[in-house]
Amino acid sequence: MKFSLKQKNKGFTLIETLVAISIFTVSVIALLTIVSSGITDTLYAKKKMAAIYLAQEGIEYMRNMRDTYLLYPPNGTVGWDDFKVKIEDCNTDNGKGCYFNDQALDFNDQIQPIIDITISPCVAGVCPTLLYDSLTGKYNYTTGVNSGFVRRINITNINAHETQIYSTVTFMNGSVPYEITFSENLFNWIRQ
Amino acid sequence: MKMNFLKNKRTNKGYTIIETMIAISLFIVIIMAGMGTLLNANLLRNKSEDVRSIIDNLSFILEDMSRNLRTGYNYRCVDNGIFNNLDVPLSCASGGAIVFEEAHGDVGVTSDQWIYKVESNDGGITFNIWKSTDGGTSYVQLNTSDILINSVSGFSVLGAEEASGNQQQPLVNIRLAGKIKYKEVETPFDLQTSVSQRLIQLVP
């Protein structure tokens, strides 16, 4: 008699309830995480694409400078040496990289406009953030709003006629920092 | 004996109607909330999938332009909408279209020039990107209707001229800005890249 009464009054214990609730909570949180990560991944894909093209632009500018300097040495001497002097601030041995500013680039100048580009070292390894000017559609360092992208150029001299260029773009997605690095080896292709 | 009967009766006891109703209503409330969340999640998944395919389209446009310009030559920037002298290289600070000789093109023929142009067909509110591979006779639209390009998109060309005294390897700056409009949600994008001509330009 006593036994049967005890059976009838039996419910869940506190521990059982807590276990059940926590299992339920964990599964709901897992679902929500998957859904929200899908949305942040879309934003990340967009930022990453912009960063990739900005990094590629860094490589193209360096390459254009190399070709222009080799074809027409600006100081009338050896183009490859002039090019290396121009980008010396980017040398990893001298600091932590550099950035270039194409603000002074004159598109009407046909002589040798690319030499007007300024290359400055990143002080203490911190390069300035690119600004985006929505009136001209250009990324620059003078006008516009903070774009969140930081571009850094590094070079390593492999030998007297070969230089490796790294173009790195860093950006934040939420609170997570991301980095895109492209690299290319530039050669002195003219026999002096 | 009487005790036994009573005990039996107690063991066979089921749920009361109240208990059943409470259980069912709780079940319905939870399922309703759950279904709402599930449908919402599905909607968001569809949205991010669509936005991603639009981003892929954008990436394709820029990739296509930069790849063909890199291997092409004789860049002619068009900043006034007039397409003439297609085979004469021309620099500009900012233009809405670029004409060039594709890598496998014939230098003596102007009808095989490739053209990329940013053009509006609603009076300058939104723009589209067009590509021609036959000197402007026919155009193909590259962007989907979800991509609304704005007026700052275009090209800058540096050192394209073949005049003597030109000591600059040609460089093209490509800008692509606007917004992705998907179901009344607008996501802005600002892309920029540059391309240095691979073919070495030797001026007479």
PDB file of N, CA, C and O in Angstrom, chain A residues 1 4 8 35 38-39 41-42 46 49-50 53-54 56-57 60-61 63-64 67-68 71-72 105-107 110-114 132 134-139 189, chain B residues 3 10 41 48 51-52 55 59 62-63 70 92-93 152 156-158 161 165-171 173 175 177 187-188 190-196 198 200:
ATOM      1  N   MET A   1       0.831  -1.207   0.000  1.00  0.00           N
ATOM      2  CA  MET A   1       0.000   0.000   0.000  1.00  0.00           C
ATOM      3  C   MET A   1       0.865   1.256   0.000  1.00  0.00           C
ATOM      4  O   MET A   1       0.761   2.155  -0.813  1.00  0.00           O
ATOM      5  N   SER A   4       2.712   1.598  -3.318  1.00  0.00           N
ATOM      6  CA  SER A   4       1.927   2.072  -4.454  1.00  0.00           C
ATOM      7  C   SER A   4       1.655   3.571  -4.353  1.00  0.00           C
ATOM      8  O   SER A   4       1.676   4.287  -5.343  1.00  0.00           O
ATOM      9  N   LYS A   8       2.810   6.647  -7.143  1.00  0.00           N
ATOM     10  CA  LYS A   8       1.865   7.561  -7.773  1.00  0.00           C
ATOM     11  C   LYS A   8       2.313   9.026  -7.672  1.00  0.00           C
ATOM     12  O   LYS A   8       2.162   9.803  -8.597  1.00  0.00           O
ATOM     13  N   VAL A  35      21.991  29.911 -38.300  1.00  0.00           N
ATOM     14  CA  VAL A  35      21.246  30.902 -39.075  1.00  0.00           C
ATOM     15  C   VAL A  35      21.997  32.225 -39.124  1.00  0.00           C
ATOM     16  O   VAL A  35      22.191  32.819 -40.187  1.00  0.00           O
ATOM     17  N   GLY A  38      25.177  32.351 -41.272  1.00  0.00           N
ATOM     18  CA  GLY A  38      24.877  32.476 -42.694  1.00  0.00           C
ATOM     19  C   GLY A  38      24.814  33.915 -43.129  1.00  0.00           C
ATOM     20  O   GLY A  38      25.300  34.279 -44.194  1.00  0.00           O
ATOM     21  N   ILE A  39      24.244  34.766 -42.265  1.00  0.00           N
ATOM     22  CA  ILE A  39      24.107  36.184 -42.609  1.00  0.00           C
ATOM     23  C   ILE A  39      25.456  36.889 -42.540  1.00  0.00           C
ATOM     24  O   ILE A  39      25.835  37.631 -43.440  1.00  0.00           O
ATOM     25  N   ASP A  41      28.343  35.566 -42.901  1.00  0.00           N
ATOM     26  CA  ASP A  41      29.190  35.058 -43.975  1.00  0.00           C
ATOM     27  C   ASP A  41      28.941  35.817 -45.278  1.00  0.00           C
ATOM     28  O   ASP A  41      29.862  36.032 -46.060  1.00  0.00           O
ATOM     29  N   THR A  42      27.701  36.228 -45.516  1.00  0.00           N
ATOM     30  CA  THR A  42      27.397  37.000 -46.721  1.00  0.00           C
ATOM     31  C   THR A  42      28.127  38.334 -46.694  1.00  0.00           C
ATOM     32  O   THR A  42      28.732  38.750 -47.676  1.00  0.00           O
ATOM     33  N   LYS A  46      31.338  39.737 -49.124  1.00  0.00           N
ATOM     34  CA  LYS A  46      31.376  41.028 -49.803  1.00  0.00           C
ATOM     35  C   LYS A  46      32.658  41.786 -49.473  1.00  0.00           C
ATOM     36  O   LYS A  46      33.331  42.299 -50.363  1.00  0.00           O
ATOM     37  N   MET A  49      35.757  40.172 -51.072  1.00  0.00           N
ATOM     38  CA  MET A  49      35.905  40.456 -52.495  1.00  0.00           C
ATOM     39  C   MET A  49      36.542  41.833 -52.704  1.00  0.00           C
ATOM     40  O   MET A  49      37.479  41.979 -53.504  1.00  0.00           O
ATOM     41  N   ALA A  50      36.044  42.847 -51.960  1.00  0.00           N
ATOM     42  CA  ALA A  50      36.624  44.184 -52.083  1.00  0.00           C
ATOM     43  C   ALA A  50      38.098  44.152 -51.697  1.00  0.00           C
ATOM     44  O   ALA A  50      38.941  44.767 -52.367  1.00  0.00           O
ATOM     45  N   TYR A  53      40.400  42.611 -54.475  1.00  0.00           N
ATOM     46  CA  TYR A  53      40.700  43.492 -55.603  1.00  0.00           C
ATOM     47  C   TYR A  53      41.624  44.636 -55.201  1.00  0.00           C
ATOM     48  O   TYR A  53      42.452  45.079 -56.002  1.00  0.00           O
ATOM     49  N   LEU A  54      41.520  45.107 -53.946  1.00  0.00           N
ATOM     50  CA  LEU A  54      42.445  46.157 -53.487  1.00  0.00           C
ATOM     51  C   LEU A  54      43.864  45.604 -53.374  1.00  0.00           C
ATOM     52  O   LEU A  54      44.838  46.282 -53.710  1.00  0.00           O
ATOM     53  N   GLN A  56      45.097  43.111 -55.128  1.00  0.00           N
ATOM     54  CA  GLN A  56      45.582  42.927 -56.501  1.00  0.00           C
ATOM     55  C   GLN A  56      46.053  44.263 -57.084  1.00  0.00           C
ATOM     56  O   GLN A  56      47.047  44.327 -57.800  1.00  0.00           O
ATOM     57  N   GLU A  57      45.337  45.337 -56.722  1.00  0.00           N
ATOM     58  CA  GLU A  57      45.722  46.665 -57.209  1.00  0.00           C
ATOM     59  C   GLU A  57      47.128  47.038 -56.746  1.00  0.00           C
ATOM     60  O   GLU A  57      47.912  47.620 -57.512  1.00  0.00           O
ATOM     61  N   GLU A  60      49.550  45.352 -58.989  1.00  0.00           N
ATOM     62  CA  GLU A  60      49.551  45.947 -60.335  1.00  0.00           C
ATOM     63  C   GLU A  60      50.312  47.276 -60.353  1.00  0.00           C
ATOM     64  O   GLU A  60      51.017  47.575 -61.311  1.00  0.00           O
ATOM     65  N   TYR A  61      50.152  48.084 -59.298  1.00  0.00           N
ATOM     66  CA  TYR A  61      50.871  49.362 -59.241  1.00  0.00           C
ATOM     67  C   TYR A  61      52.378  49.133 -59.192  1.00  0.00           C
ATOM     68  O   TYR A  61      53.140  49.821 -59.883  1.00  0.00           O
ATOM     69  N   ARG A  63      53.989  46.526 -60.240  1.00  0.00           N
ATOM     70  CA  ARG A  63      54.391  45.947 -61.518  1.00  0.00           C
ATOM     71  C   ARG A  63      54.498  47.036 -62.592  1.00  0.00           C
ATOM     72  O   ARG A  63      55.441  47.068 -63.368  1.00  0.00           O
ATOM     73  N   ASN A  64      53.497  47.948 -62.577  1.00  0.00           N
ATOM     74  CA  ASN A  64      53.514  49.044 -63.547  1.00  0.00           C
ATOM     75  C   ASN A  64      54.726  49.937 -63.334  1.00  0.00           C
ATOM     76  O   ASN A  64      55.383  50.364 -64.284  1.00  0.00           O
ATOM     77  N   ASP A  67      57.806  48.115 -64.743  1.00  0.00           N
ATOM     78  CA  ASP A  67      57.894  48.168 -66.207  1.00  0.00           C
ATOM     79  C   ASP A  67      58.258  49.566 -66.689  1.00  0.00           C
ATOM     80  O   ASP A  67      59.109  49.732 -67.558  1.00  0.00           O
ATOM     81  N   THR A  68      57.597  50.587 -66.116  1.00  0.00           N
ATOM     82  CA  THR A  68      57.861  51.965 -66.538  1.00  0.00           C
ATOM     83  C   THR A  68      59.312  52.356 -66.250  1.00  0.00           C
ATOM     84  O   THR A  68      59.984  52.951 -67.097  1.00  0.00           O
ATOM     85  N   LEU A  71      61.732  50.507 -68.666  1.00  0.00           N
ATOM     86  CA  LEU A  71      61.682  50.994 -70.042  1.00  0.00           C
ATOM     87  C   LEU A  71      62.317  52.371 -70.159  1.00  0.00           C
ATOM     88  O   LEU A  71      63.041  52.654 -71.099  1.00  0.00           O
ATOM     89  N   TYR A  72      61.995  53.226 -69.198  1.00  0.00           N
ATOM     90  CA  TYR A  72      62.469  54.619 -69.276  1.00  0.00           C
ATOM     91  C   TYR A  72      63.012  55.038 -67.918  1.00  0.00           C
ATOM     92  O   TYR A  72      62.289  55.647 -67.134  1.00  0.00           O
ATOM     93  N   LEU A 105      48.738  61.372 -58.897  1.00  0.00           N
ATOM     94  CA  LEU A 105      48.761  60.786 -60.238  1.00  0.00           C
ATOM     95  C   LEU A 105      48.001  61.697 -61.213  1.00  0.00           C
ATOM     96  O   LEU A 105      46.829  61.990 -61.027  1.00  0.00           O
ATOM     97  N   ASP A 106      48.695  62.161 -62.260  1.00  0.00           N
ATOM     98  CA  ASP A 106      48.081  63.074 -63.221  1.00  0.00           C
ATOM     99  C   ASP A 106      47.762  62.303 -64.502  1.00  0.00           C
ATOM    100  O   ASP A 106      48.652  61.914 -65.244  1.00  0.00           O
ATOM    101  N   PHE A 107      46.473  62.094 -64.753  1.00  0.00           N
ATOM    102  CA  PHE A 107      46.081  61.286 -65.902  1.00  0.00           C
ATOM    103  C   PHE A 107      46.272  62.012 -67.234  1.00  0.00           C
ATOM    104  O   PHE A 107      46.188  61.405 -68.289  1.00  0.00           O
ATOM    105  N   GLN A 110      51.539  62.618 -69.938  1.00  0.00           N
ATOM    106  CA  GLN A 110      51.888  61.430 -70.714  1.00  0.00           C
ATOM    107  C   GLN A 110      53.352  61.090 -70.620  1.00  0.00           C
ATOM    108  O   GLN A 110      53.799  60.118 -71.219  1.00  0.00           O
ATOM    109  N   ILE A 111      54.110  61.915 -69.916  1.00  0.00           N
ATOM    110  CA  ILE A 111      55.545  61.660 -69.879  1.00  0.00           C
ATOM    111  C   ILE A 111      55.834  60.445 -68.990  1.00  0.00           C
ATOM    112  O   ILE A 111      56.217  59.387 -69.476  1.00  0.00           O
ATOM    113  N   GLN A 112      55.632  60.582 -67.710  1.00  0.00           N
ATOM    114  CA  GLN A 112      55.910  59.463 -66.812  1.00  0.00           C
ATOM    115  C   GLN A 112      55.178  59.675 -65.481  1.00  0.00           C
ATOM    116  O   GLN A 112      55.806  59.834 -64.431  1.00  0.00           O
ATOM    117  N   PRO A 113      53.841  59.682 -65.520  1.00  0.00           N
ATOM    118  CA  PRO A 113      53.075  60.053 -64.329  1.00  0.00           C
ATOM    119  C   PRO A 113      53.297  59.131 -63.118  1.00  0.00           C
ATOM    120  O   PRO A 113      53.162  59.584 -61.983  1.00  0.00           O
ATOM    121  N   ILE A 114      53.672  57.884 -63.358  1.00  0.00           N
ATOM    122  CA  ILE A 114      53.709  56.935 -62.238  1.00  0.00           C
ATOM    123  C   ILE A 114      54.771  57.312 -61.204  1.00  0.00           C
ATOM    124  O   ILE A 114      54.664  56.935 -60.035  1.00  0.00           O
ATOM    125  N   TYR A 132      37.240  55.924 -48.383  1.00  0.00           N
ATOM    126  CA  TYR A 132      36.468  55.784 -49.612  1.00  0.00           C
ATOM    127  C   TYR A 132      35.679  57.053 -49.880  1.00  0.00           C
ATOM    128  O   TYR A 132      34.886  57.498 -49.051  1.00  0.00           O
ATOM    129  N   SER A 134      32.836  58.685 -51.852  1.00  0.00           N
ATOM    130  CA  SER A 134      31.683  58.250 -52.645  1.00  0.00           C
ATOM    131  C   SER A 134      31.391  59.196 -53.807  1.00  0.00           C
ATOM    132  O   SER A 134      30.596  58.874 -54.686  1.00  0.00           O
ATOM    133  N   LEU A 135      32.027  60.380 -53.826  1.00  0.00           N
ATOM    134  CA  LEU A 135      31.806  61.306 -54.950  1.00  0.00           C
ATOM    135  C   LEU A 135      32.636  60.922 -56.163  1.00  0.00           C
ATOM    136  O   LEU A 135      32.210  61.076 -57.297  1.00  0.00           O
ATOM    137  N   THR A 136      33.864  60.419 -55.915  1.00  0.00           N
ATOM    138  CA  THR A 136      34.712  60.013 -57.032  1.00  0.00           C
ATOM    139  C   THR A 136      34.735  58.503 -57.200  1.00  0.00           C
ATOM    140  O   THR A 136      35.168  58.010 -58.239  1.00  0.00           O
ATOM    141  N   GLY A 137      34.314  57.771 -56.181  1.00  0.00           N
ATOM    142  CA  GLY A 137      34.342  56.313 -56.244  1.00  0.00           C
ATOM    143  C   GLY A 137      35.724  55.736 -56.060  1.00  0.00           C
ATOM    144  O   GLY A 137      35.962  54.580 -56.361  1.00  0.00           O
ATOM    145  N   LYS A 138      36.658  56.563 -55.543  1.00  0.00           N
ATOM    146  CA  LYS A 138      38.041  56.101 -55.408  1.00  0.00           C
ATOM    147  C   LYS A 138      38.433  55.889 -53.948  1.00  0.00           C
ATOM    148  O   LYS A 138      38.031  56.655 -53.074  1.00  0.00           O
ATOM    149  N   TYR A 139      39.248  54.869 -53.746  1.00  0.00           N
ATOM    150  CA  TYR A 139      39.881  54.684 -52.439  1.00  0.00           C
ATOM    151  C   TYR A 139      41.121  55.560 -52.407  1.00  0.00           C
ATOM    152  O   TYR A 139      41.888  55.600 -53.367  1.00  0.00           O
ATOM    153  N   TRP A 189      63.934  42.466 -66.139  1.00  0.00           N
ATOM    154  CA  TRP A 189      63.905  41.744 -67.407  1.00  0.00           C
ATOM    155  C   TRP A 189      64.689  42.415 -68.525  1.00  0.00           C
ATOM    156  O   TRP A 189      64.694  41.942 -69.653  1.00  0.00           O
TER     157      TRP A 189
ATOM    158  N   MET B   3      -9.379  -4.198  -1.022  1.00  0.00           N
ATOM    159  CA  MET B   3      -8.144  -3.428  -1.220  1.00  0.00           C
ATOM    160  C   MET B   3      -7.560  -3.660  -2.615  1.00  0.00           C
ATOM    161  O   MET B   3      -7.184  -2.722  -3.319  1.00  0.00           O
ATOM    162  N   ARG B  10      -6.869   2.301  -9.245  1.00  0.00           N
ATOM    163  CA  ARG B  10      -5.933   3.425  -9.211  1.00  0.00           C
ATOM    164  C   ARG B  10      -4.858   3.272 -10.286  1.00  0.00           C
ATOM    165  O   ARG B  10      -4.474   4.239 -10.940  1.00  0.00           O
ATOM    166  N   ALA B  41      13.967  31.333 -40.407  1.00  0.00           N
ATOM    167  CA  ALA B  41      15.331  30.894 -40.701  1.00  0.00           C
ATOM    168  C   ALA B  41      15.464  30.520 -42.165  1.00  0.00           C
ATOM    169  O   ALA B  41      16.465  30.835 -42.821  1.00  0.00           O
ATOM    170  N   SER B  48      20.271  35.058 -47.963  1.00  0.00           N
ATOM    171  CA  SER B  48      21.734  35.111 -48.033  1.00  0.00           C
ATOM    172  C   SER B  48      22.244  34.315 -49.230  1.00  0.00           C
ATOM    173  O   SER B  48      23.244  34.677 -49.837  1.00  0.00           O
ATOM    174  N   VAL B  51      21.764  36.708 -52.196  1.00  0.00           N
ATOM    175  CA  VAL B  51      22.732  37.808 -52.157  1.00  0.00           C
ATOM    176  C   VAL B  51      24.102  37.297 -52.557  1.00  0.00           C
ATOM    177  O   VAL B  51      24.850  37.956 -53.275  1.00  0.00           O
ATOM    178  N   ARG B  52      24.428  36.074 -52.139  1.00  0.00           N
ATOM    179  CA  ARG B  52      25.729  35.508 -52.499  1.00  0.00           C
ATOM    180  C   ARG B  52      25.858  35.269 -53.998  1.00  0.00           C
ATOM    181  O   ARG B  52      26.920  35.490 -54.581  1.00  0.00           O
ATOM    182  N   ILE B  55      26.595  38.532 -55.474  1.00  0.00           N
ATOM    183  CA  ILE B  55      27.995  38.896 -55.238  1.00  0.00           C
ATOM    184  C   ILE B  55      28.900  38.149 -56.218  1.00  0.00           C
ATOM    185  O   ILE B  55      29.872  38.696 -56.740  1.00  0.00           O
ATOM    186  N   SER B  59      31.564  39.753 -58.797  1.00  0.00           N
ATOM    187  CA  SER B  59      32.955  39.310 -58.848  1.00  0.00           C
ATOM    188  C   SER B  59      33.322  38.888 -60.262  1.00  0.00           C
ATOM    189  O   SER B  59      34.411  39.187 -60.761  1.00  0.00           O
ATOM    190  N   LEU B  62      33.984  42.034 -62.531  1.00  0.00           N
ATOM    191  CA  LEU B  62      35.276  42.673 -62.302  1.00  0.00           C
ATOM    192  C   LEU B  62      36.419  41.774 -62.769  1.00  0.00           C
ATOM    193  O   LEU B  62      37.406  42.248 -63.340  1.00  0.00           O
ATOM    194  N   GLU B  63      36.273  40.482 -62.559  1.00  0.00           N
ATOM    195  CA  GLU B  63      37.292  39.529 -62.985  1.00  0.00           C
ATOM    196  C   GLU B  63      37.421  39.521 -64.511  1.00  0.00           C
ATOM    197  O   GLU B  63      38.517  39.557 -65.062  1.00  0.00           O
ATOM    198  N   ARG B  70      44.013  43.304 -68.896  1.00  0.00           N
ATOM    199  CA  ARG B  70      45.409  42.989 -68.603  1.00  0.00           C
ATOM    200  C   ARG B  70      46.109  42.436 -69.842  1.00  0.00           C
ATOM    201  O   ARG B  70      47.224  42.815 -70.158  1.00  0.00           O
ATOM    202  N   CYS B  92      42.542  59.151 -69.880  1.00  0.00           N
ATOM    203  CA  CYS B  92      41.573  60.066 -69.273  1.00  0.00           C
ATOM    204  C   CYS B  92      41.588  59.882 -67.767  1.00  0.00           C
ATOM    205  O   CYS B  92      42.013  58.854 -67.263  1.00  0.00           O
ATOM    206  N   ALA B  93      41.149  60.921 -67.051  1.00  0.00           N
ATOM    207  CA  ALA B  93      41.105  60.845 -65.595  1.00  0.00           C
ATOM    208  C   ALA B  93      39.913  60.035 -65.136  1.00  0.00           C
ATOM    209  O   ALA B  93      39.957  59.360 -64.105  1.00  0.00           O
ATOM    210  N   VAL B 152      29.519  56.838 -60.320  1.00  0.00           N
ATOM    211  CA  VAL B 152      30.972  56.973 -60.136  1.00  0.00           C
ATOM    212  C   VAL B 152      31.722  55.782 -60.736  1.00  0.00           C
ATOM    213  O   VAL B 152      32.944  55.803 -60.845  1.00  0.00           O
ATOM    214  N   SER B 156      39.715  54.785 -65.371  1.00  0.00           N
ATOM    215  CA  SER B 156      40.717  55.824 -65.564  1.00  0.00           C
ATOM    216  C   SER B 156      41.867  55.173 -66.307  1.00  0.00           C
ATOM    217  O   SER B 156      42.262  54.061 -65.970  1.00  0.00           O
ATOM    218  N   VAL B 157      42.372  55.851 -67.324  1.00  0.00           N
ATOM    219  CA  VAL B 157      43.448  55.272 -68.127  1.00  0.00           C
ATOM    220  C   VAL B 157      44.657  56.189 -68.060  1.00  0.00           C
ATOM    221  O   VAL B 157      44.548  57.401 -68.230  1.00  0.00           O
ATOM    222  N   LEU B 158      45.808  55.593 -67.781  1.00  0.00           N
ATOM    223  CA  LEU B 158      47.050  56.352 -67.622  1.00  0.00           C
ATOM    224  C   LEU B 158      48.055  55.922 -68.685  1.00  0.00           C
ATOM    225  O   LEU B 158      48.300  54.732 -68.868  1.00  0.00           O
ATOM    226  N   GLU B 161      48.575  56.675 -74.686  1.00  0.00           N
ATOM    227  CA  GLU B 161      48.923  57.221 -75.998  1.00  0.00           C
ATOM    228  C   GLU B 161      50.193  56.621 -76.566  1.00  0.00           C
ATOM    229  O   GLU B 161      51.117  56.269 -75.836  1.00  0.00           O
ATOM    230  N   GLY B 165      57.484  60.364 -76.620  1.00  0.00           N
ATOM    231  CA  GLY B 165      57.541  61.128 -75.382  1.00  0.00           C
ATOM    232  C   GLY B 165      56.731  60.462 -74.283  1.00  0.00           C
ATOM    233  O   GLY B 165      56.936  60.739 -73.113  1.00  0.00           O
ATOM    234  N   ASN B 166      55.824  59.571 -74.668  1.00  0.00           N
ATOM    235  CA  ASN B 166      55.065  58.829 -73.659  1.00  0.00           C
ATOM    236  C   ASN B 166      55.991  57.786 -73.035  1.00  0.00           C
ATOM    237  O   ASN B 166      56.420  56.853 -73.690  1.00  0.00           O
ATOM    238  N   GLN B 167      56.309  57.985 -71.779  1.00  0.00           N
ATOM    239  CA  GLN B 167      57.224  57.060 -71.108  1.00  0.00           C
ATOM    240  C   GLN B 167      56.515  56.354 -69.966  1.00  0.00           C
ATOM    241  O   GLN B 167      57.025  56.254 -68.862  1.00  0.00           O
ATOM    242  N   GLN B 168      55.318  55.897 -70.252  1.00  0.00           N
ATOM    243  CA  GLN B 168      54.513  55.298 -69.183  1.00  0.00           C
ATOM    244  C   GLN B 168      53.882  54.009 -69.689  1.00  0.00           C
ATOM    245  O   GLN B 168      53.199  53.996 -70.712  1.00  0.00           O
ATOM    246  N   GLN B 169      54.111  52.934 -68.971  1.00  0.00           N
ATOM    247  CA  GLN B 169      53.423  51.674 -69.267  1.00  0.00           C
ATOM    248  C   GLN B 169      51.942  51.875 -68.914  1.00  0.00           C
ATOM    249  O   GLN B 169      51.613  52.338 -67.824  1.00  0.00           O
ATOM    250  N   PRO B 170      51.003  51.566 -69.843  1.00  0.00           N
ATOM    251  CA  PRO B 170      49.588  51.853 -69.585  1.00  0.00           C
ATOM    252  C   PRO B 170      49.038  51.176 -68.322  1.00  0.00           C
ATOM    253  O   PRO B 170      49.382  50.041 -68.021  1.00  0.00           O
ATOM    254  N   LEU B 171      48.205  51.925 -67.624  1.00  0.00           N
ATOM    255  CA  LEU B 171      47.599  51.454 -66.377  1.00  0.00           C
ATOM    256  C   LEU B 171      46.117  51.821 -66.411  1.00  0.00           C
ATOM    257  O   LEU B 171      45.774  52.949 -66.774  1.00  0.00           O
ATOM    258  N   ASN B 173      42.544  51.972 -64.181  1.00  0.00           N
ATOM    259  CA  ASN B 173      41.928  51.914 -62.871  1.00  0.00           C
ATOM    260  C   ASN B 173      40.437  51.634 -63.092  1.00  0.00           C
ATOM    261  O   ASN B 173      39.788  52.341 -63.849  1.00  0.00           O
ATOM    262  N   ARG B 175      36.651  51.155 -61.450  1.00  0.00           N
ATOM    263  CA  ARG B 175      35.841  51.384 -60.251  1.00  0.00           C
ATOM    264  C   ARG B 175      34.428  50.849 -60.486  1.00  0.00           C
ATOM    265  O   ARG B 175      33.844  51.070 -61.550  1.00  0.00           O
ATOM    266  N   ALA B 177      30.900  50.692 -58.309  1.00  0.00           N
ATOM    267  CA  ALA B 177      30.195  51.003 -57.072  1.00  0.00           C
ATOM    268  C   ALA B 177      28.701  51.010 -57.321  1.00  0.00           C
ATOM    269  O   ALA B 177      28.249  51.201 -58.444  1.00  0.00           O
ATOM    270  N   THR B 187      22.131  46.581 -50.158  1.00  0.00           N
ATOM    271  CA  THR B 187      23.479  46.378 -49.637  1.00  0.00           C
ATOM    272  C   THR B 187      24.451  47.118 -50.550  1.00  0.00           C
ATOM    273  O   THR B 187      24.598  46.760 -51.705  1.00  0.00           O
ATOM    274  N   PRO B 188      25.123  48.183 -50.050  1.00  0.00           N
ATOM    275  CA  PRO B 188      26.041  48.916 -50.916  1.00  0.00           C
ATOM    276  C   PRO B 188      27.355  48.162 -51.122  1.00  0.00           C
ATOM    277  O   PRO B 188      27.748  47.356 -50.283  1.00  0.00           O
ATOM    278  N   ASP B 190      31.487  48.871 -52.891  1.00  0.00           N
ATOM    279  CA  ASP B 190      32.440  49.791 -53.505  1.00  0.00           C
ATOM    280  C   ASP B 190      33.681  48.991 -53.867  1.00  0.00           C
ATOM    281  O   ASP B 190      34.456  48.649 -52.988  1.00  0.00           O
ATOM    282  N   LEU B 191      33.829  48.683 -55.136  1.00  0.00           N
ATOM    283  CA  LEU B 191      34.981  47.892 -55.557  1.00  0.00           C
ATOM    284  C   LEU B 191      35.914  48.743 -56.393  1.00  0.00           C
ATOM    285  O   LEU B 191      35.476  49.628 -57.127  1.00  0.00           O
ATOM    286  N   GLN B 192      37.187  48.462 -56.277  1.00  0.00           N
ATOM    287  CA  GLN B 192      38.172  49.178 -57.079  1.00  0.00           C
ATOM    288  C   GLN B 192      39.363  48.265 -57.313  1.00  0.00           C
ATOM    289  O   GLN B 192      39.791  47.554 -56.411  1.00  0.00           O
ATOM    290  N   THR B 193      39.852  48.252 -58.526  1.00  0.00           N
ATOM    291  CA  THR B 193      41.090  47.546 -58.787  1.00  0.00           C
ATOM    292  C   THR B 193      41.807  48.229 -59.941  1.00  0.00           C
ATOM    293  O   THR B 193      41.225  49.097 -60.606  1.00  0.00           O
ATOM    294  N   SER B 194      43.052  47.882 -60.158  1.00  0.00           N
ATOM    295  CA  SER B 194      43.818  48.458 -61.260  1.00  0.00           C
ATOM    296  C   SER B 194      44.485  47.348 -62.040  1.00  0.00           C
ATOM    297  O   SER B 194      44.695  46.256 -61.520  1.00  0.00           O
ATOM    298  N   VAL B 195      44.801  47.650 -63.273  1.00  0.00           N
ATOM    299  CA  VAL B 195      45.392  46.668 -64.151  1.00  0.00           C
ATOM    300  C   VAL B 195      46.538  47.335 -64.902  1.00  0.00           C
ATOM    301  O   VAL B 195      46.376  48.414 -65.451  1.00  0.00           O
ATOM    302  N   SER B 196      47.697  46.698 -64.897  1.00  0.00           N
ATOM    303  CA  SER B 196      48.833  47.197 -65.661  1.00  0.00           C
ATOM    304  C   SER B 196      48.929  46.355 -66.924  1.00  0.00           C
ATOM    305  O   SER B 196      48.906  45.141 -66.864  1.00  0.00           O
ATOM    306  N   ARG B 198      50.045  44.089 -69.713  1.00  0.00           N
ATOM    307  CA  ARG B 198      51.128  43.111 -69.703  1.00  0.00           C
ATOM    308  C   ARG B 198      52.057  43.273 -70.904  1.00  0.00           C
ATOM    309  O   ARG B 198      53.247  43.082 -70.797  1.00  0.00           O
ATOM    310  N   ILE B 200      54.411  44.956 -73.249  1.00  0.00           N
ATOM    311  CA  ILE B 200      55.281  46.116 -73.066  1.00  0.00           C
ATOM    312  C   ILE B 200      55.015  47.124 -74.180  1.00  0.00           C
ATOM    313  O   ILE B 200      55.013  46.779 -75.358  1.00  0.00           O
TER     314      ILE B 200
END
